[in-house]
mmCIF file of C-alpha atoms in Angstrom:
data_model
loop_
_atom_site.group_PDB
_atom_site.id
_atom_site.type_symbol
_atom_site.label_atom_id
_atom_site.label_comp_id
_atom_site.label_asym_id
_atom_site.label_seq_id
_atom_site.Cartn_x
_atom_site.Cartn_y
_atom_site.Cartn_z
ATOM 1 C CA MET A 22 -11.933 1.973 -23.341
ATOM 2 C CA THR A 23 -9.654 -1.033 -23.756
ATOM 3 C CA GLN A 24 -10.063 -4.313 -21.910
ATOM 4 C CA THR A 25 -6.954 -3.568 -19.790
ATOM 5 C CA GLU A 26 -8.320 -0.173 -18.751
ATOM 6 C CA ALA A 27 -11.702 -1.633 -17.764
ATOM 7 C CA SER A 28 -10.448 -4.802 -16.062
ATOM 8 C CA PRO A 29 -10.167 -4.906 -12.246
ATOM 9 C CA ARG A 30 -6.859 -5.260 -10.483
ATOM 10 C CA GLY A 31 -6.163 -8.035 -8.030
ATOM 11 C CA VAL A 32 -3.639 -8.411 -5.210
ATOM 12 C CA ALA A 33 -0.160 -9.426 -6.368
ATOM 13 C CA LEU A 34 1.600 -9.432 -2.971
ATOM 14 C CA LEU A 35 0.690 -9.057 0.707
ATOM 15 C CA LEU A 36 3.307 -7.467 2.980
ATOM 16 C CA PRO A 37 2.528 -7.097 6.709
ATOM 17 C CA ALA A 38 4.062 -3.863 8.010
ATOM 18 C CA LYS A 39 6.851 -4.325 10.551
ATOM 19 C CA ALA A 40 7.288 -2.560 13.873
ATOM 20 C CA ALA A 41 10.087 0.016 13.708
ATOM 21 C CA ALA A 42 11.535 2.311 16.359
ATOM 22 C CA LEU A 43 10.703 5.970 15.798
ATOM 23 C CA THR A 44 12.336 7.808 18.681
ATOM 24 C CA GLY A 45 12.743 6.941 22.339
ATOM 25 C CA SER A 46 10.146 4.289 23.187
ATOM 26 C CA ALA A 47 7.797 5.178 20.318
ATOM 27 C CA GLU A 48 7.158 2.671 17.517
ATOM 28 C CA VAL A 49 5.478 2.801 14.125
ATOM 29 C CA LEU A 50 4.404 0.203 11.577
ATOM 30 C CA ARG A 51 6.677 0.478 8.524
ATOM 31 C CA ALA A 52 5.267 -0.767 5.225
ATOM 32 C CA LEU A 53 7.966 0.673 2.913
ATOM 33 C CA PRO A 54 10.737 0.213 2.004
ATOM 34 C CA ARG A 55 10.925 -3.575 2.161
ATOM 35 C CA ARG A 56 13.322 -6.094 0.702
ATOM 36 C CA GLN A 57 10.464 -7.506 -1.386
ATOM 37 C CA GLN A 58 9.146 -4.073 -2.440
ATOM 38 C CA ARG A 59 11.387 -1.017 -2.391
ATOM 39 C CA ARG A 60 8.755 1.469 -3.547
ATOM 40 C CA VAL A 61 5.261 1.886 -5.019
ATOM 41 C CA GLY A 62 5.385 4.345 -7.902
ATOM 42 C CA PRO A 63 7.348 7.282 -6.470
ATOM 43 C CA PHE A 64 6.408 6.436 -2.845
ATOM 44 C CA VAL A 65 9.610 5.167 -1.230
ATOM 45 C CA PHE A 66 8.689 5.272 2.480
ATOM 46 C CA PHE A 67 5.469 4.559 4.379
ATOM 47 C CA ASP A 68 4.962 4.686 8.167
ATOM 48 C CA HIS A 69 1.672 4.113 10.009
ATOM 49 C CA PHE A 70 1.453 5.450 13.570
ATOM 50 C CA GLY A 71 -1.294 5.073 16.151
ATOM 51 C CA PRO A 72 -4.006 5.167 17.052
ATOM 52 C CA HIS A 73 -2.718 6.485 20.387
ATOM 53 C CA ARG A 74 -4.694 7.689 23.351
ATOM 54 C CA PRO A 75 -4.630 11.480 23.890
ATOM 55 C CA LEU A 76 -1.127 12.180 25.180
ATOM 56 C CA ALA A 77 0.034 14.741 27.718
ATOM 57 C CA GLY A 78 3.333 16.002 29.091
ATOM 58 C CA ALA A 79 6.339 13.735 28.724
ATOM 59 C CA MET A 80 4.232 10.977 27.117
ATOM 60 C CA ALA A 81 3.300 13.308 24.262
ATOM 61 C CA HIS A 82 6.887 14.335 23.665
ATOM 62 C CA ALA A 83 7.986 10.677 23.555
ATOM 63 C CA MET A 84 6.639 10.843 19.973
ATOM 64 C CA ASP A 85 8.697 13.932 19.087
ATOM 65 C CA VAL A 86 11.224 13.471 16.278
ATOM 66 C CA PRO A 87 14.313 15.696 16.708
ATOM 67 C CA PRO A 88 15.743 17.811 13.858
ATOM 68 C CA HIS A 89 16.838 15.676 10.911
ATOM 69 C CA PRO A 90 17.717 16.269 7.235
ATOM 70 C CA HIS A 91 16.146 15.331 3.901
ATOM 71 C CA VAL A 92 17.336 15.532 0.299
ATOM 72 C CA GLY A 93 15.581 14.800 -2.997
ATOM 73 C CA LEU A 94 12.104 13.965 -1.710
ATOM 74 C CA GLN A 95 8.781 15.255 -0.446
ATOM 75 C CA THR A 96 7.520 14.263 3.010
ATOM 76 C CA VAL A 97 3.758 13.914 3.350
ATOM 77 C CA SER A 98 2.005 13.887 6.754
ATOM 78 C CA TYR A 99 -1.671 12.890 6.841
ATOM 79 C CA LEU A 100 -3.737 12.329 9.980
ATOM 80 C CA PHE A 101 -6.927 10.391 10.582
ATOM 81 C CA SER A 102 -6.993 11.957 14.063
ATOM 82 C CA GLY A 103 -4.818 14.280 16.170
ATOM 83 C CA ALA A 104 -3.132 17.597 15.400
ATOM 84 C CA ILE A 105 -2.672 18.715 12.564
ATOM 85 C CA ARG A 106 -6.465 18.681 12.116
ATOM 86 C CA PRO A 107 -7.779 15.343 10.780
ATOM 87 C CA GLY A 108 -7.791 15.335 6.989
ATOM 88 C CA ASP A 109 -5.204 18.106 6.698
ATOM 89 C CA VAL A 110 -1.994 17.487 4.766
ATOM 90 C CA ASN A 111 1.509 18.805 5.396
ATOM 91 C CA TRP A 112 3.528 18.538 2.177
ATOM 92 C CA MET A 113 7.233 19.415 2.469
ATOM 93 C CA THR A 114 9.649 19.527 -0.466
ATOM 94 C CA ALA A 115 13.252 18.933 0.578
ATOM 95 C CA GLY A 116 15.006 19.828 -2.665
ATOM 96 C CA PRO A 117 18.812 19.867 -2.253
ATOM 97 C CA ALA A 118 18.717 20.162 1.564
ATOM 98 C CA ILE A 119 16.185 20.798 4.318
ATOM 99 C CA THR A 120 16.039 20.181 8.064
ATOM 100 C CA HIS A 121 12.855 19.749 10.071
ATOM 101 C CA MET A 122 11.493 18.255 13.271
ATOM 102 C CA GLU A 123 8.146 16.819 14.311
ATOM 103 C CA THR A 124 6.459 17.378 17.650
ATOM 104 C CA VAL A 125 3.206 16.182 19.220
ATOM 105 C CA VAL A 126 0.782 18.731 20.646
ATOM 106 C CA PRO A 127 0.102 17.642 24.284
ATOM 107 C CA GLY A 128 -3.537 17.002 25.093
ATOM 108 C CA SER A 129 -4.650 16.781 21.470
ATOM 109 C CA GLU A 130 -6.936 14.088 20.142
ATOM 110 C CA GLY A 131 -5.341 10.623 19.949
ATOM 111 C CA LEU A 132 -2.719 10.564 17.206
ATOM 112 C CA HIS A 133 -3.351 8.313 14.179
ATOM 113 C CA GLY A 134 -1.942 8.837 10.727
ATOM 114 C CA ILE A 135 0.431 8.134 7.867
ATOM 115 C CA GLN A 136 3.873 9.539 7.031
ATOM 116 C CA THR A 137 5.138 8.960 3.503
ATOM 117 C CA TRP A 138 8.043 10.067 1.352
ATOM 118 C CA VAL A 139 7.634 10.751 -2.364
ATOM 119 C CA ALA A 140 10.851 10.682 -4.383
ATOM 120 C CA LEU A 141 11.477 13.676 -6.607
ATOM 121 C CA PRO A 142 12.412 13.019 -10.231
ATOM 122 C CA ARG A 143 16.030 13.887 -11.002
ATOM 123 C CA PRO A 144 15.323 17.296 -12.661
ATOM 124 C CA GLN A 145 13.491 18.501 -9.511
ATOM 125 C CA ARG A 146 15.858 17.194 -6.830
ATOM 126 C CA LYS A 147 17.640 20.536 -6.602
ATOM 127 C CA MET A 148 14.474 22.676 -6.612
ATOM 128 C CA GLN A 149 13.821 25.281 -3.942
ATOM 129 C CA PRO A 150 12.741 23.719 -0.605
ATOM 130 C CA ALA A 151 9.140 24.454 0.380
ATOM 131 C CA PHE A 152 6.497 23.670 2.995
ATOM 132 C CA GLU A 153 2.785 23.720 2.190
ATOM 133 C CA HIS A 154 -0.222 23.033 4.400
ATOM 134 C CA PHE A 155 -3.535 21.965 2.870
ATOM 135 C CA ALA A 156 -6.642 22.056 5.054
ATOM 136 C CA ALA A 157 -9.048 19.133 4.814
ATOM 137 C CA ALA A 158 -11.702 21.430 3.352
ATOM 138 C CA ALA A 159 -9.441 22.090 0.350
ATOM 139 C CA LEU A 160 -9.154 18.395 -0.519
ATOM 140 C CA PRO A 161 -11.973 16.953 -2.650
ATOM 141 C CA MET A 162 -14.268 14.532 -0.817
ATOM 142 C CA LEU A 163 -16.341 12.115 -2.893
ATOM 143 C CA GLU A 164 -19.431 10.486 -1.403
ATOM 144 C CA PHE A 165 -20.419 6.945 -2.351
ATOM 145 C CA PRO A 166 -23.051 4.655 -0.801
ATOM 146 C CA GLY A 167 -21.447 3.628 2.496
ATOM 147 C CA ALA A 168 -18.114 5.264 1.720
ATOM 148 C CA GLN A 169 -16.218 8.538 1.640
ATOM 149 C CA VAL A 170 -13.089 9.007 -0.479
ATOM 150 C CA ARG A 171 -10.833 12.008 0.098
ATOM 151 C CA ILE A 172 -8.328 12.812 -2.661
ATOM 152 C CA ILE A 173 -5.087 13.586 -0.835
ATOM 153 C CA ALA A 174 -3.071 13.920 -4.056
ATOM 154 C CA GLY A 175 -3.724 13.216 -7.711
ATOM 155 C CA ALA A 176 -7.217 12.761 -9.106
ATOM 156 C CA LEU A 177 -10.251 10.529 -9.053
ATOM 157 C CA GLY A 178 -12.487 10.921 -12.076
ATOM 158 C CA GLU A 179 -12.944 14.623 -12.760
ATOM 159 C CA ARG A 180 -11.942 15.736 -9.261
ATOM 160 C CA ARG A 181 -8.337 16.672 -8.513
ATOM 161 C CA SER A 182 -6.472 17.547 -5.344
ATOM 162 C CA PRO A 183 -4.812 20.989 -5.161
ATOM 163 C CA VAL A 184 -1.647 19.338 -3.828
ATOM 164 C CA PRO A 185 1.087 19.829 -6.477
ATOM 165 C CA ASP A 186 2.488 16.505 -7.636
ATOM 166 C CA LEU A 187 5.745 16.569 -9.590
ATOM 167 C CA VAL A 188 5.198 12.922 -10.529
ATOM 168 C CA PRO A 189 1.652 11.780 -11.408
ATOM 169 C CA LEU A 190 0.229 10.368 -8.156
ATOM 170 C CA THR A 191 -2.746 8.501 -6.769
ATOM 171 C CA TYR A 192 -3.259 9.021 -3.018
ATOM 172 C CA LEU A 193 -6.753 8.375 -1.639
ATOM 173 C CA ASP A 194 -8.122 8.137 1.911
ATOM 174 C CA LEU A 195 -10.891 5.484 1.974
ATOM 175 C CA ASN A 196 -13.425 5.533 4.805
ATOM 176 C CA LEU A 197 -15.600 2.428 4.368
ATOM 177 C CA GLN A 198 -18.667 1.584 6.437
ATOM 178 C CA ALA A 199 -19.558 -1.993 7.321
ATOM 179 C CA GLY A 200 -20.869 -3.907 4.316
ATOM 180 C CA THR A 201 -19.605 -1.375 1.767
ATOM 181 C CA GLU A 202 -18.711 -2.372 -1.783
ATOM 182 C CA LEU A 203 -16.942 0.190 -3.941
ATOM 183 C CA ALA A 204 -15.499 0.352 -7.473
ATOM 184 C CA LEU A 205 -12.931 3.041 -8.278
ATOM 185 C CA SER A 206 -11.511 3.959 -11.658
ATOM 186 C CA VAL A 207 -7.719 4.354 -11.452
ATOM 187 C CA PRO A 208 -5.008 5.248 -13.988
ATOM 188 C CA PRO A 209 -3.941 1.927 -15.544
ATOM 189 C CA GLU A 210 -0.334 3.147 -15.848
ATOM 190 C CA HIS A 211 -0.011 3.778 -12.084
ATOM 191 C CA GLU A 212 1.703 1.283 -9.810
ATOM 192 C CA LEU A 213 -0.647 1.022 -6.803
ATOM 193 C CA ALA A 214 -0.904 -0.438 -3.310
ATOM 194 C CA LEU A 215 -3.565 -0.518 -0.606
ATOM 195 C CA TYR A 216 -2.694 -0.136 3.072
ATOM 196 C CA VAL A 217 -5.311 -0.853 5.756
ATOM 197 C CA ALA A 218 -5.065 1.393 8.832
ATOM 198 C CA SER A 219 -8.089 -0.068 10.665
ATOM 199 C CA GLY A 220 -10.615 -2.840 10.064
ATOM 200 C CA GLU A 221 -10.121 -4.986 6.974
ATOM 201 C CA VAL A 222 -10.682 -4.631 3.237
ATOM 202 C CA THR A 223 -11.472 -7.239 0.606
ATOM 203 C CA LEU A 224 -9.821 -6.444 -2.707
ATOM 204 C CA GLY A 225 -10.427 -8.686 -5.711
ATOM 205 C CA GLY A 226 -11.405 -11.542 -3.407
ATOM 206 C CA THR A 227 -8.343 -11.167 -1.144
ATOM 207 C CA VAL A 228 -8.837 -10.074 2.474
ATOM 208 C CA VAL A 229 -6.342 -7.400 3.555
ATOM 209 C CA PRO A 230 -6.267 -6.948 7.361
ATOM 210 C CA ARG A 231 -5.081 -3.986 9.394
ATOM 211 C CA GLY A 232 -1.376 -3.251 9.142
ATOM 212 C CA VAL A 233 -0.909 -5.001 5.793
ATOM 213 C CA LEU A 234 0.189 -3.495 2.493
ATOM 214 C CA ALA A 235 -1.372 -5.106 -0.584
ATOM 215 C CA LEU A 236 0.532 -4.500 -3.829
ATOM 216 C CA LEU A 237 -1.900 -4.492 -6.740
ATOM 217 C CA GLY A 238 -1.364 -6.218 -10.055
ATOM 218 C CA GLU A 239 0.118 -4.115 -12.828
ATOM 219 C CA ALA A 240 -2.735 -4.200 -15.353
ATOM 220 C CA GLY A 241 -6.208 -2.767 -15.034
ATOM 221 C CA GLY A 242 -8.039 0.514 -14.624
ATOM 222 C CA MET A 243 -10.513 -0.515 -11.914
ATOM 223 C CA VAL A 244 -10.162 -1.366 -8.214
ATOM 224 C CA HIS A 245 -13.020 -3.251 -6.556
ATOM 225 C CA LEU A 246 -13.103 -2.914 -2.761
ATOM 226 C CA GLY A 247 -15.338 -4.171 -0.007
ATOM 227 C CA SER A 248 -15.352 -4.236 3.783
ATOM 228 C CA ALA A 249 -17.568 -6.427 5.938
ATOM 229 C CA PRO A 250 -16.633 -4.824 9.301
ATOM 230 C CA GLY A 251 -15.796 -1.339 7.991
ATOM 231 C CA ALA A 252 -12.306 0.032 7.429
ATOM 232 C CA ARG A 253 -10.010 3.014 7.024
ATOM 233 C CA ALA A 254 -7.394 2.551 4.306
ATOM 234 C CA VAL A 255 -5.304 4.435 1.768
ATOM 235 C CA LEU A 256 -4.819 3.632 -1.899
ATOM 236 C CA PHE A 257 -1.551 5.102 -3.115
ATOM 237 C CA GLY A 258 1.067 4.999 -5.855
ATOM 238 C CA GLY A 259 1.698 6.617 -9.194
ATOM 239 C CA VAL A 260 3.890 6.562 -12.258
ATOM 240 C CA PRO A 261 7.164 4.786 -11.447
ATOM 241 C CA LEU A 262 10.249 6.968 -11.604
ATOM 242 C CA PRO A 263 12.064 6.253 -14.885
ATOM 243 C CA GLU A 264 15.555 6.183 -13.425
ATOM 244 C CA PRO A 265 17.014 4.059 -10.607
ATOM 245 C CA THR A 266 17.098 5.786 -7.236
ATOM 246 C CA VAL A 267 19.071 5.147 -4.068
ATOM 247 C CA ILE A 268 17.558 5.583 -0.600
ATOM 248 C CA TRP A 269 20.435 6.438 1.728
ATOM 249 C CA TRP A 270 19.208 7.260 5.241
ATOM 250 C CA ASN A 271 16.828 10.240 4.709
ATOM 251 C CA PHE A 272 18.073 11.040 1.227
ATOM 252 C CA ILE A 273 16.956 10.213 -2.322
ATOM 253 C CA VAL A 274 20.097 10.285 -4.436
ATOM 254 C CA ASP A 275 21.640 8.808 -7.580
ATOM 255 C CA SER A 276 24.354 6.767 -5.907
ATOM 256 C CA VAL A 277 25.616 5.445 -2.587
ATOM 257 C CA GLU A 278 28.546 7.845 -2.878
ATOM 258 C CA GLU A 279 26.206 10.833 -3.127
ATOM 259 C CA GLY A 280 24.259 9.545 -0.118
ATOM 260 C CA ARG A 281 27.446 9.263 1.937
ATOM 261 C CA ALA A 282 28.407 12.794 0.956
ATOM 262 C CA CYS A 283 25.009 14.116 2.113
ATOM 263 C CA GLU A 284 25.358 12.287 5.420
ATOM 264 C CA ALA A 285 28.851 13.752 5.869
ATOM 265 C CA ASP A 286 27.469 17.243 5.190
ATOM 266 C CA TRP A 287 24.809 16.725 7.884
ATOM 267 C CA LYS A 288 27.343 15.543 10.455
ATOM 268 C CA ALA A 289 29.599 18.489 9.620
ATOM 269 C CA GLY A 290 26.756 20.973 10.230
ATOM 270 C CA ARG A 291 26.422 22.094 6.623
ATOM 271 C CA PHE A 292 22.627 21.627 6.463
ATOM 272 C CA PRO A 293 20.152 24.367 7.408
ATOM 273 C CA ARG A 294 19.376 24.356 11.145
ATOM 274 C CA VAL A 295 16.023 24.432 12.925
ATOM 275 C CA PRO A 296 15.790 27.718 14.914
ATOM 276 C CA GLY A 297 16.401 27.056 18.597
ATOM 277 C CA PHE A 298 18.308 23.825 17.901
ATOM 278 C CA GLU A 299 21.565 25.255 16.579
#
């Protein structure tokens, strides 16, 4: 093992997530994209929502997102609480064109989770659209003293998630009890960031509070974490995409012109439609 592989990574940049309108009166905390940091590995979008109280009736549907299109990316929904069941993953591949909507189940447990987009590499941007659901029980859970780490995508040590990643990914759910200290071995070639959903995490001597994205330094194959009060956080990233990409609305494309063409196709009704919303 080389010195770079064994050395711990520190925090290179702290970016507090910003409030962003979702739909109606609902808001989320948006950590990506940002002017200072457009993406982390292939992750190009990162929203944190909740925690919300259990919602019913019209209040629940205030969080509904109407039908909308995607191109050239995978959307990843992961919940700490709420429906889908906590720890489950919805992994949707848009390919050349897909339309979907998101709705809250009234009366379910308070909603708290993460929505991310993973850009597809150019050869896979026209692949067949797909939707896959992975139950929490299918995702490896590693137990450490005072901590649980669920592998949402990618691998940790010898354990690997069944979620298919078209670009090598790291995506870990960290559940840290008060006073926990934890060392994780990570791929040194992966660009990585930590986002704290609750509590606070100390990483390489830097305190990262709730709602803040910490971009890690480029070199090193270890991440040293601690939490005095306890925390829930995700460590995510992967191999950067080799080619430039353009984020145009909900599309990952090669150029602004291609993005405008996709938007024109959506407005003209040339995307697939959600049944019941034609």
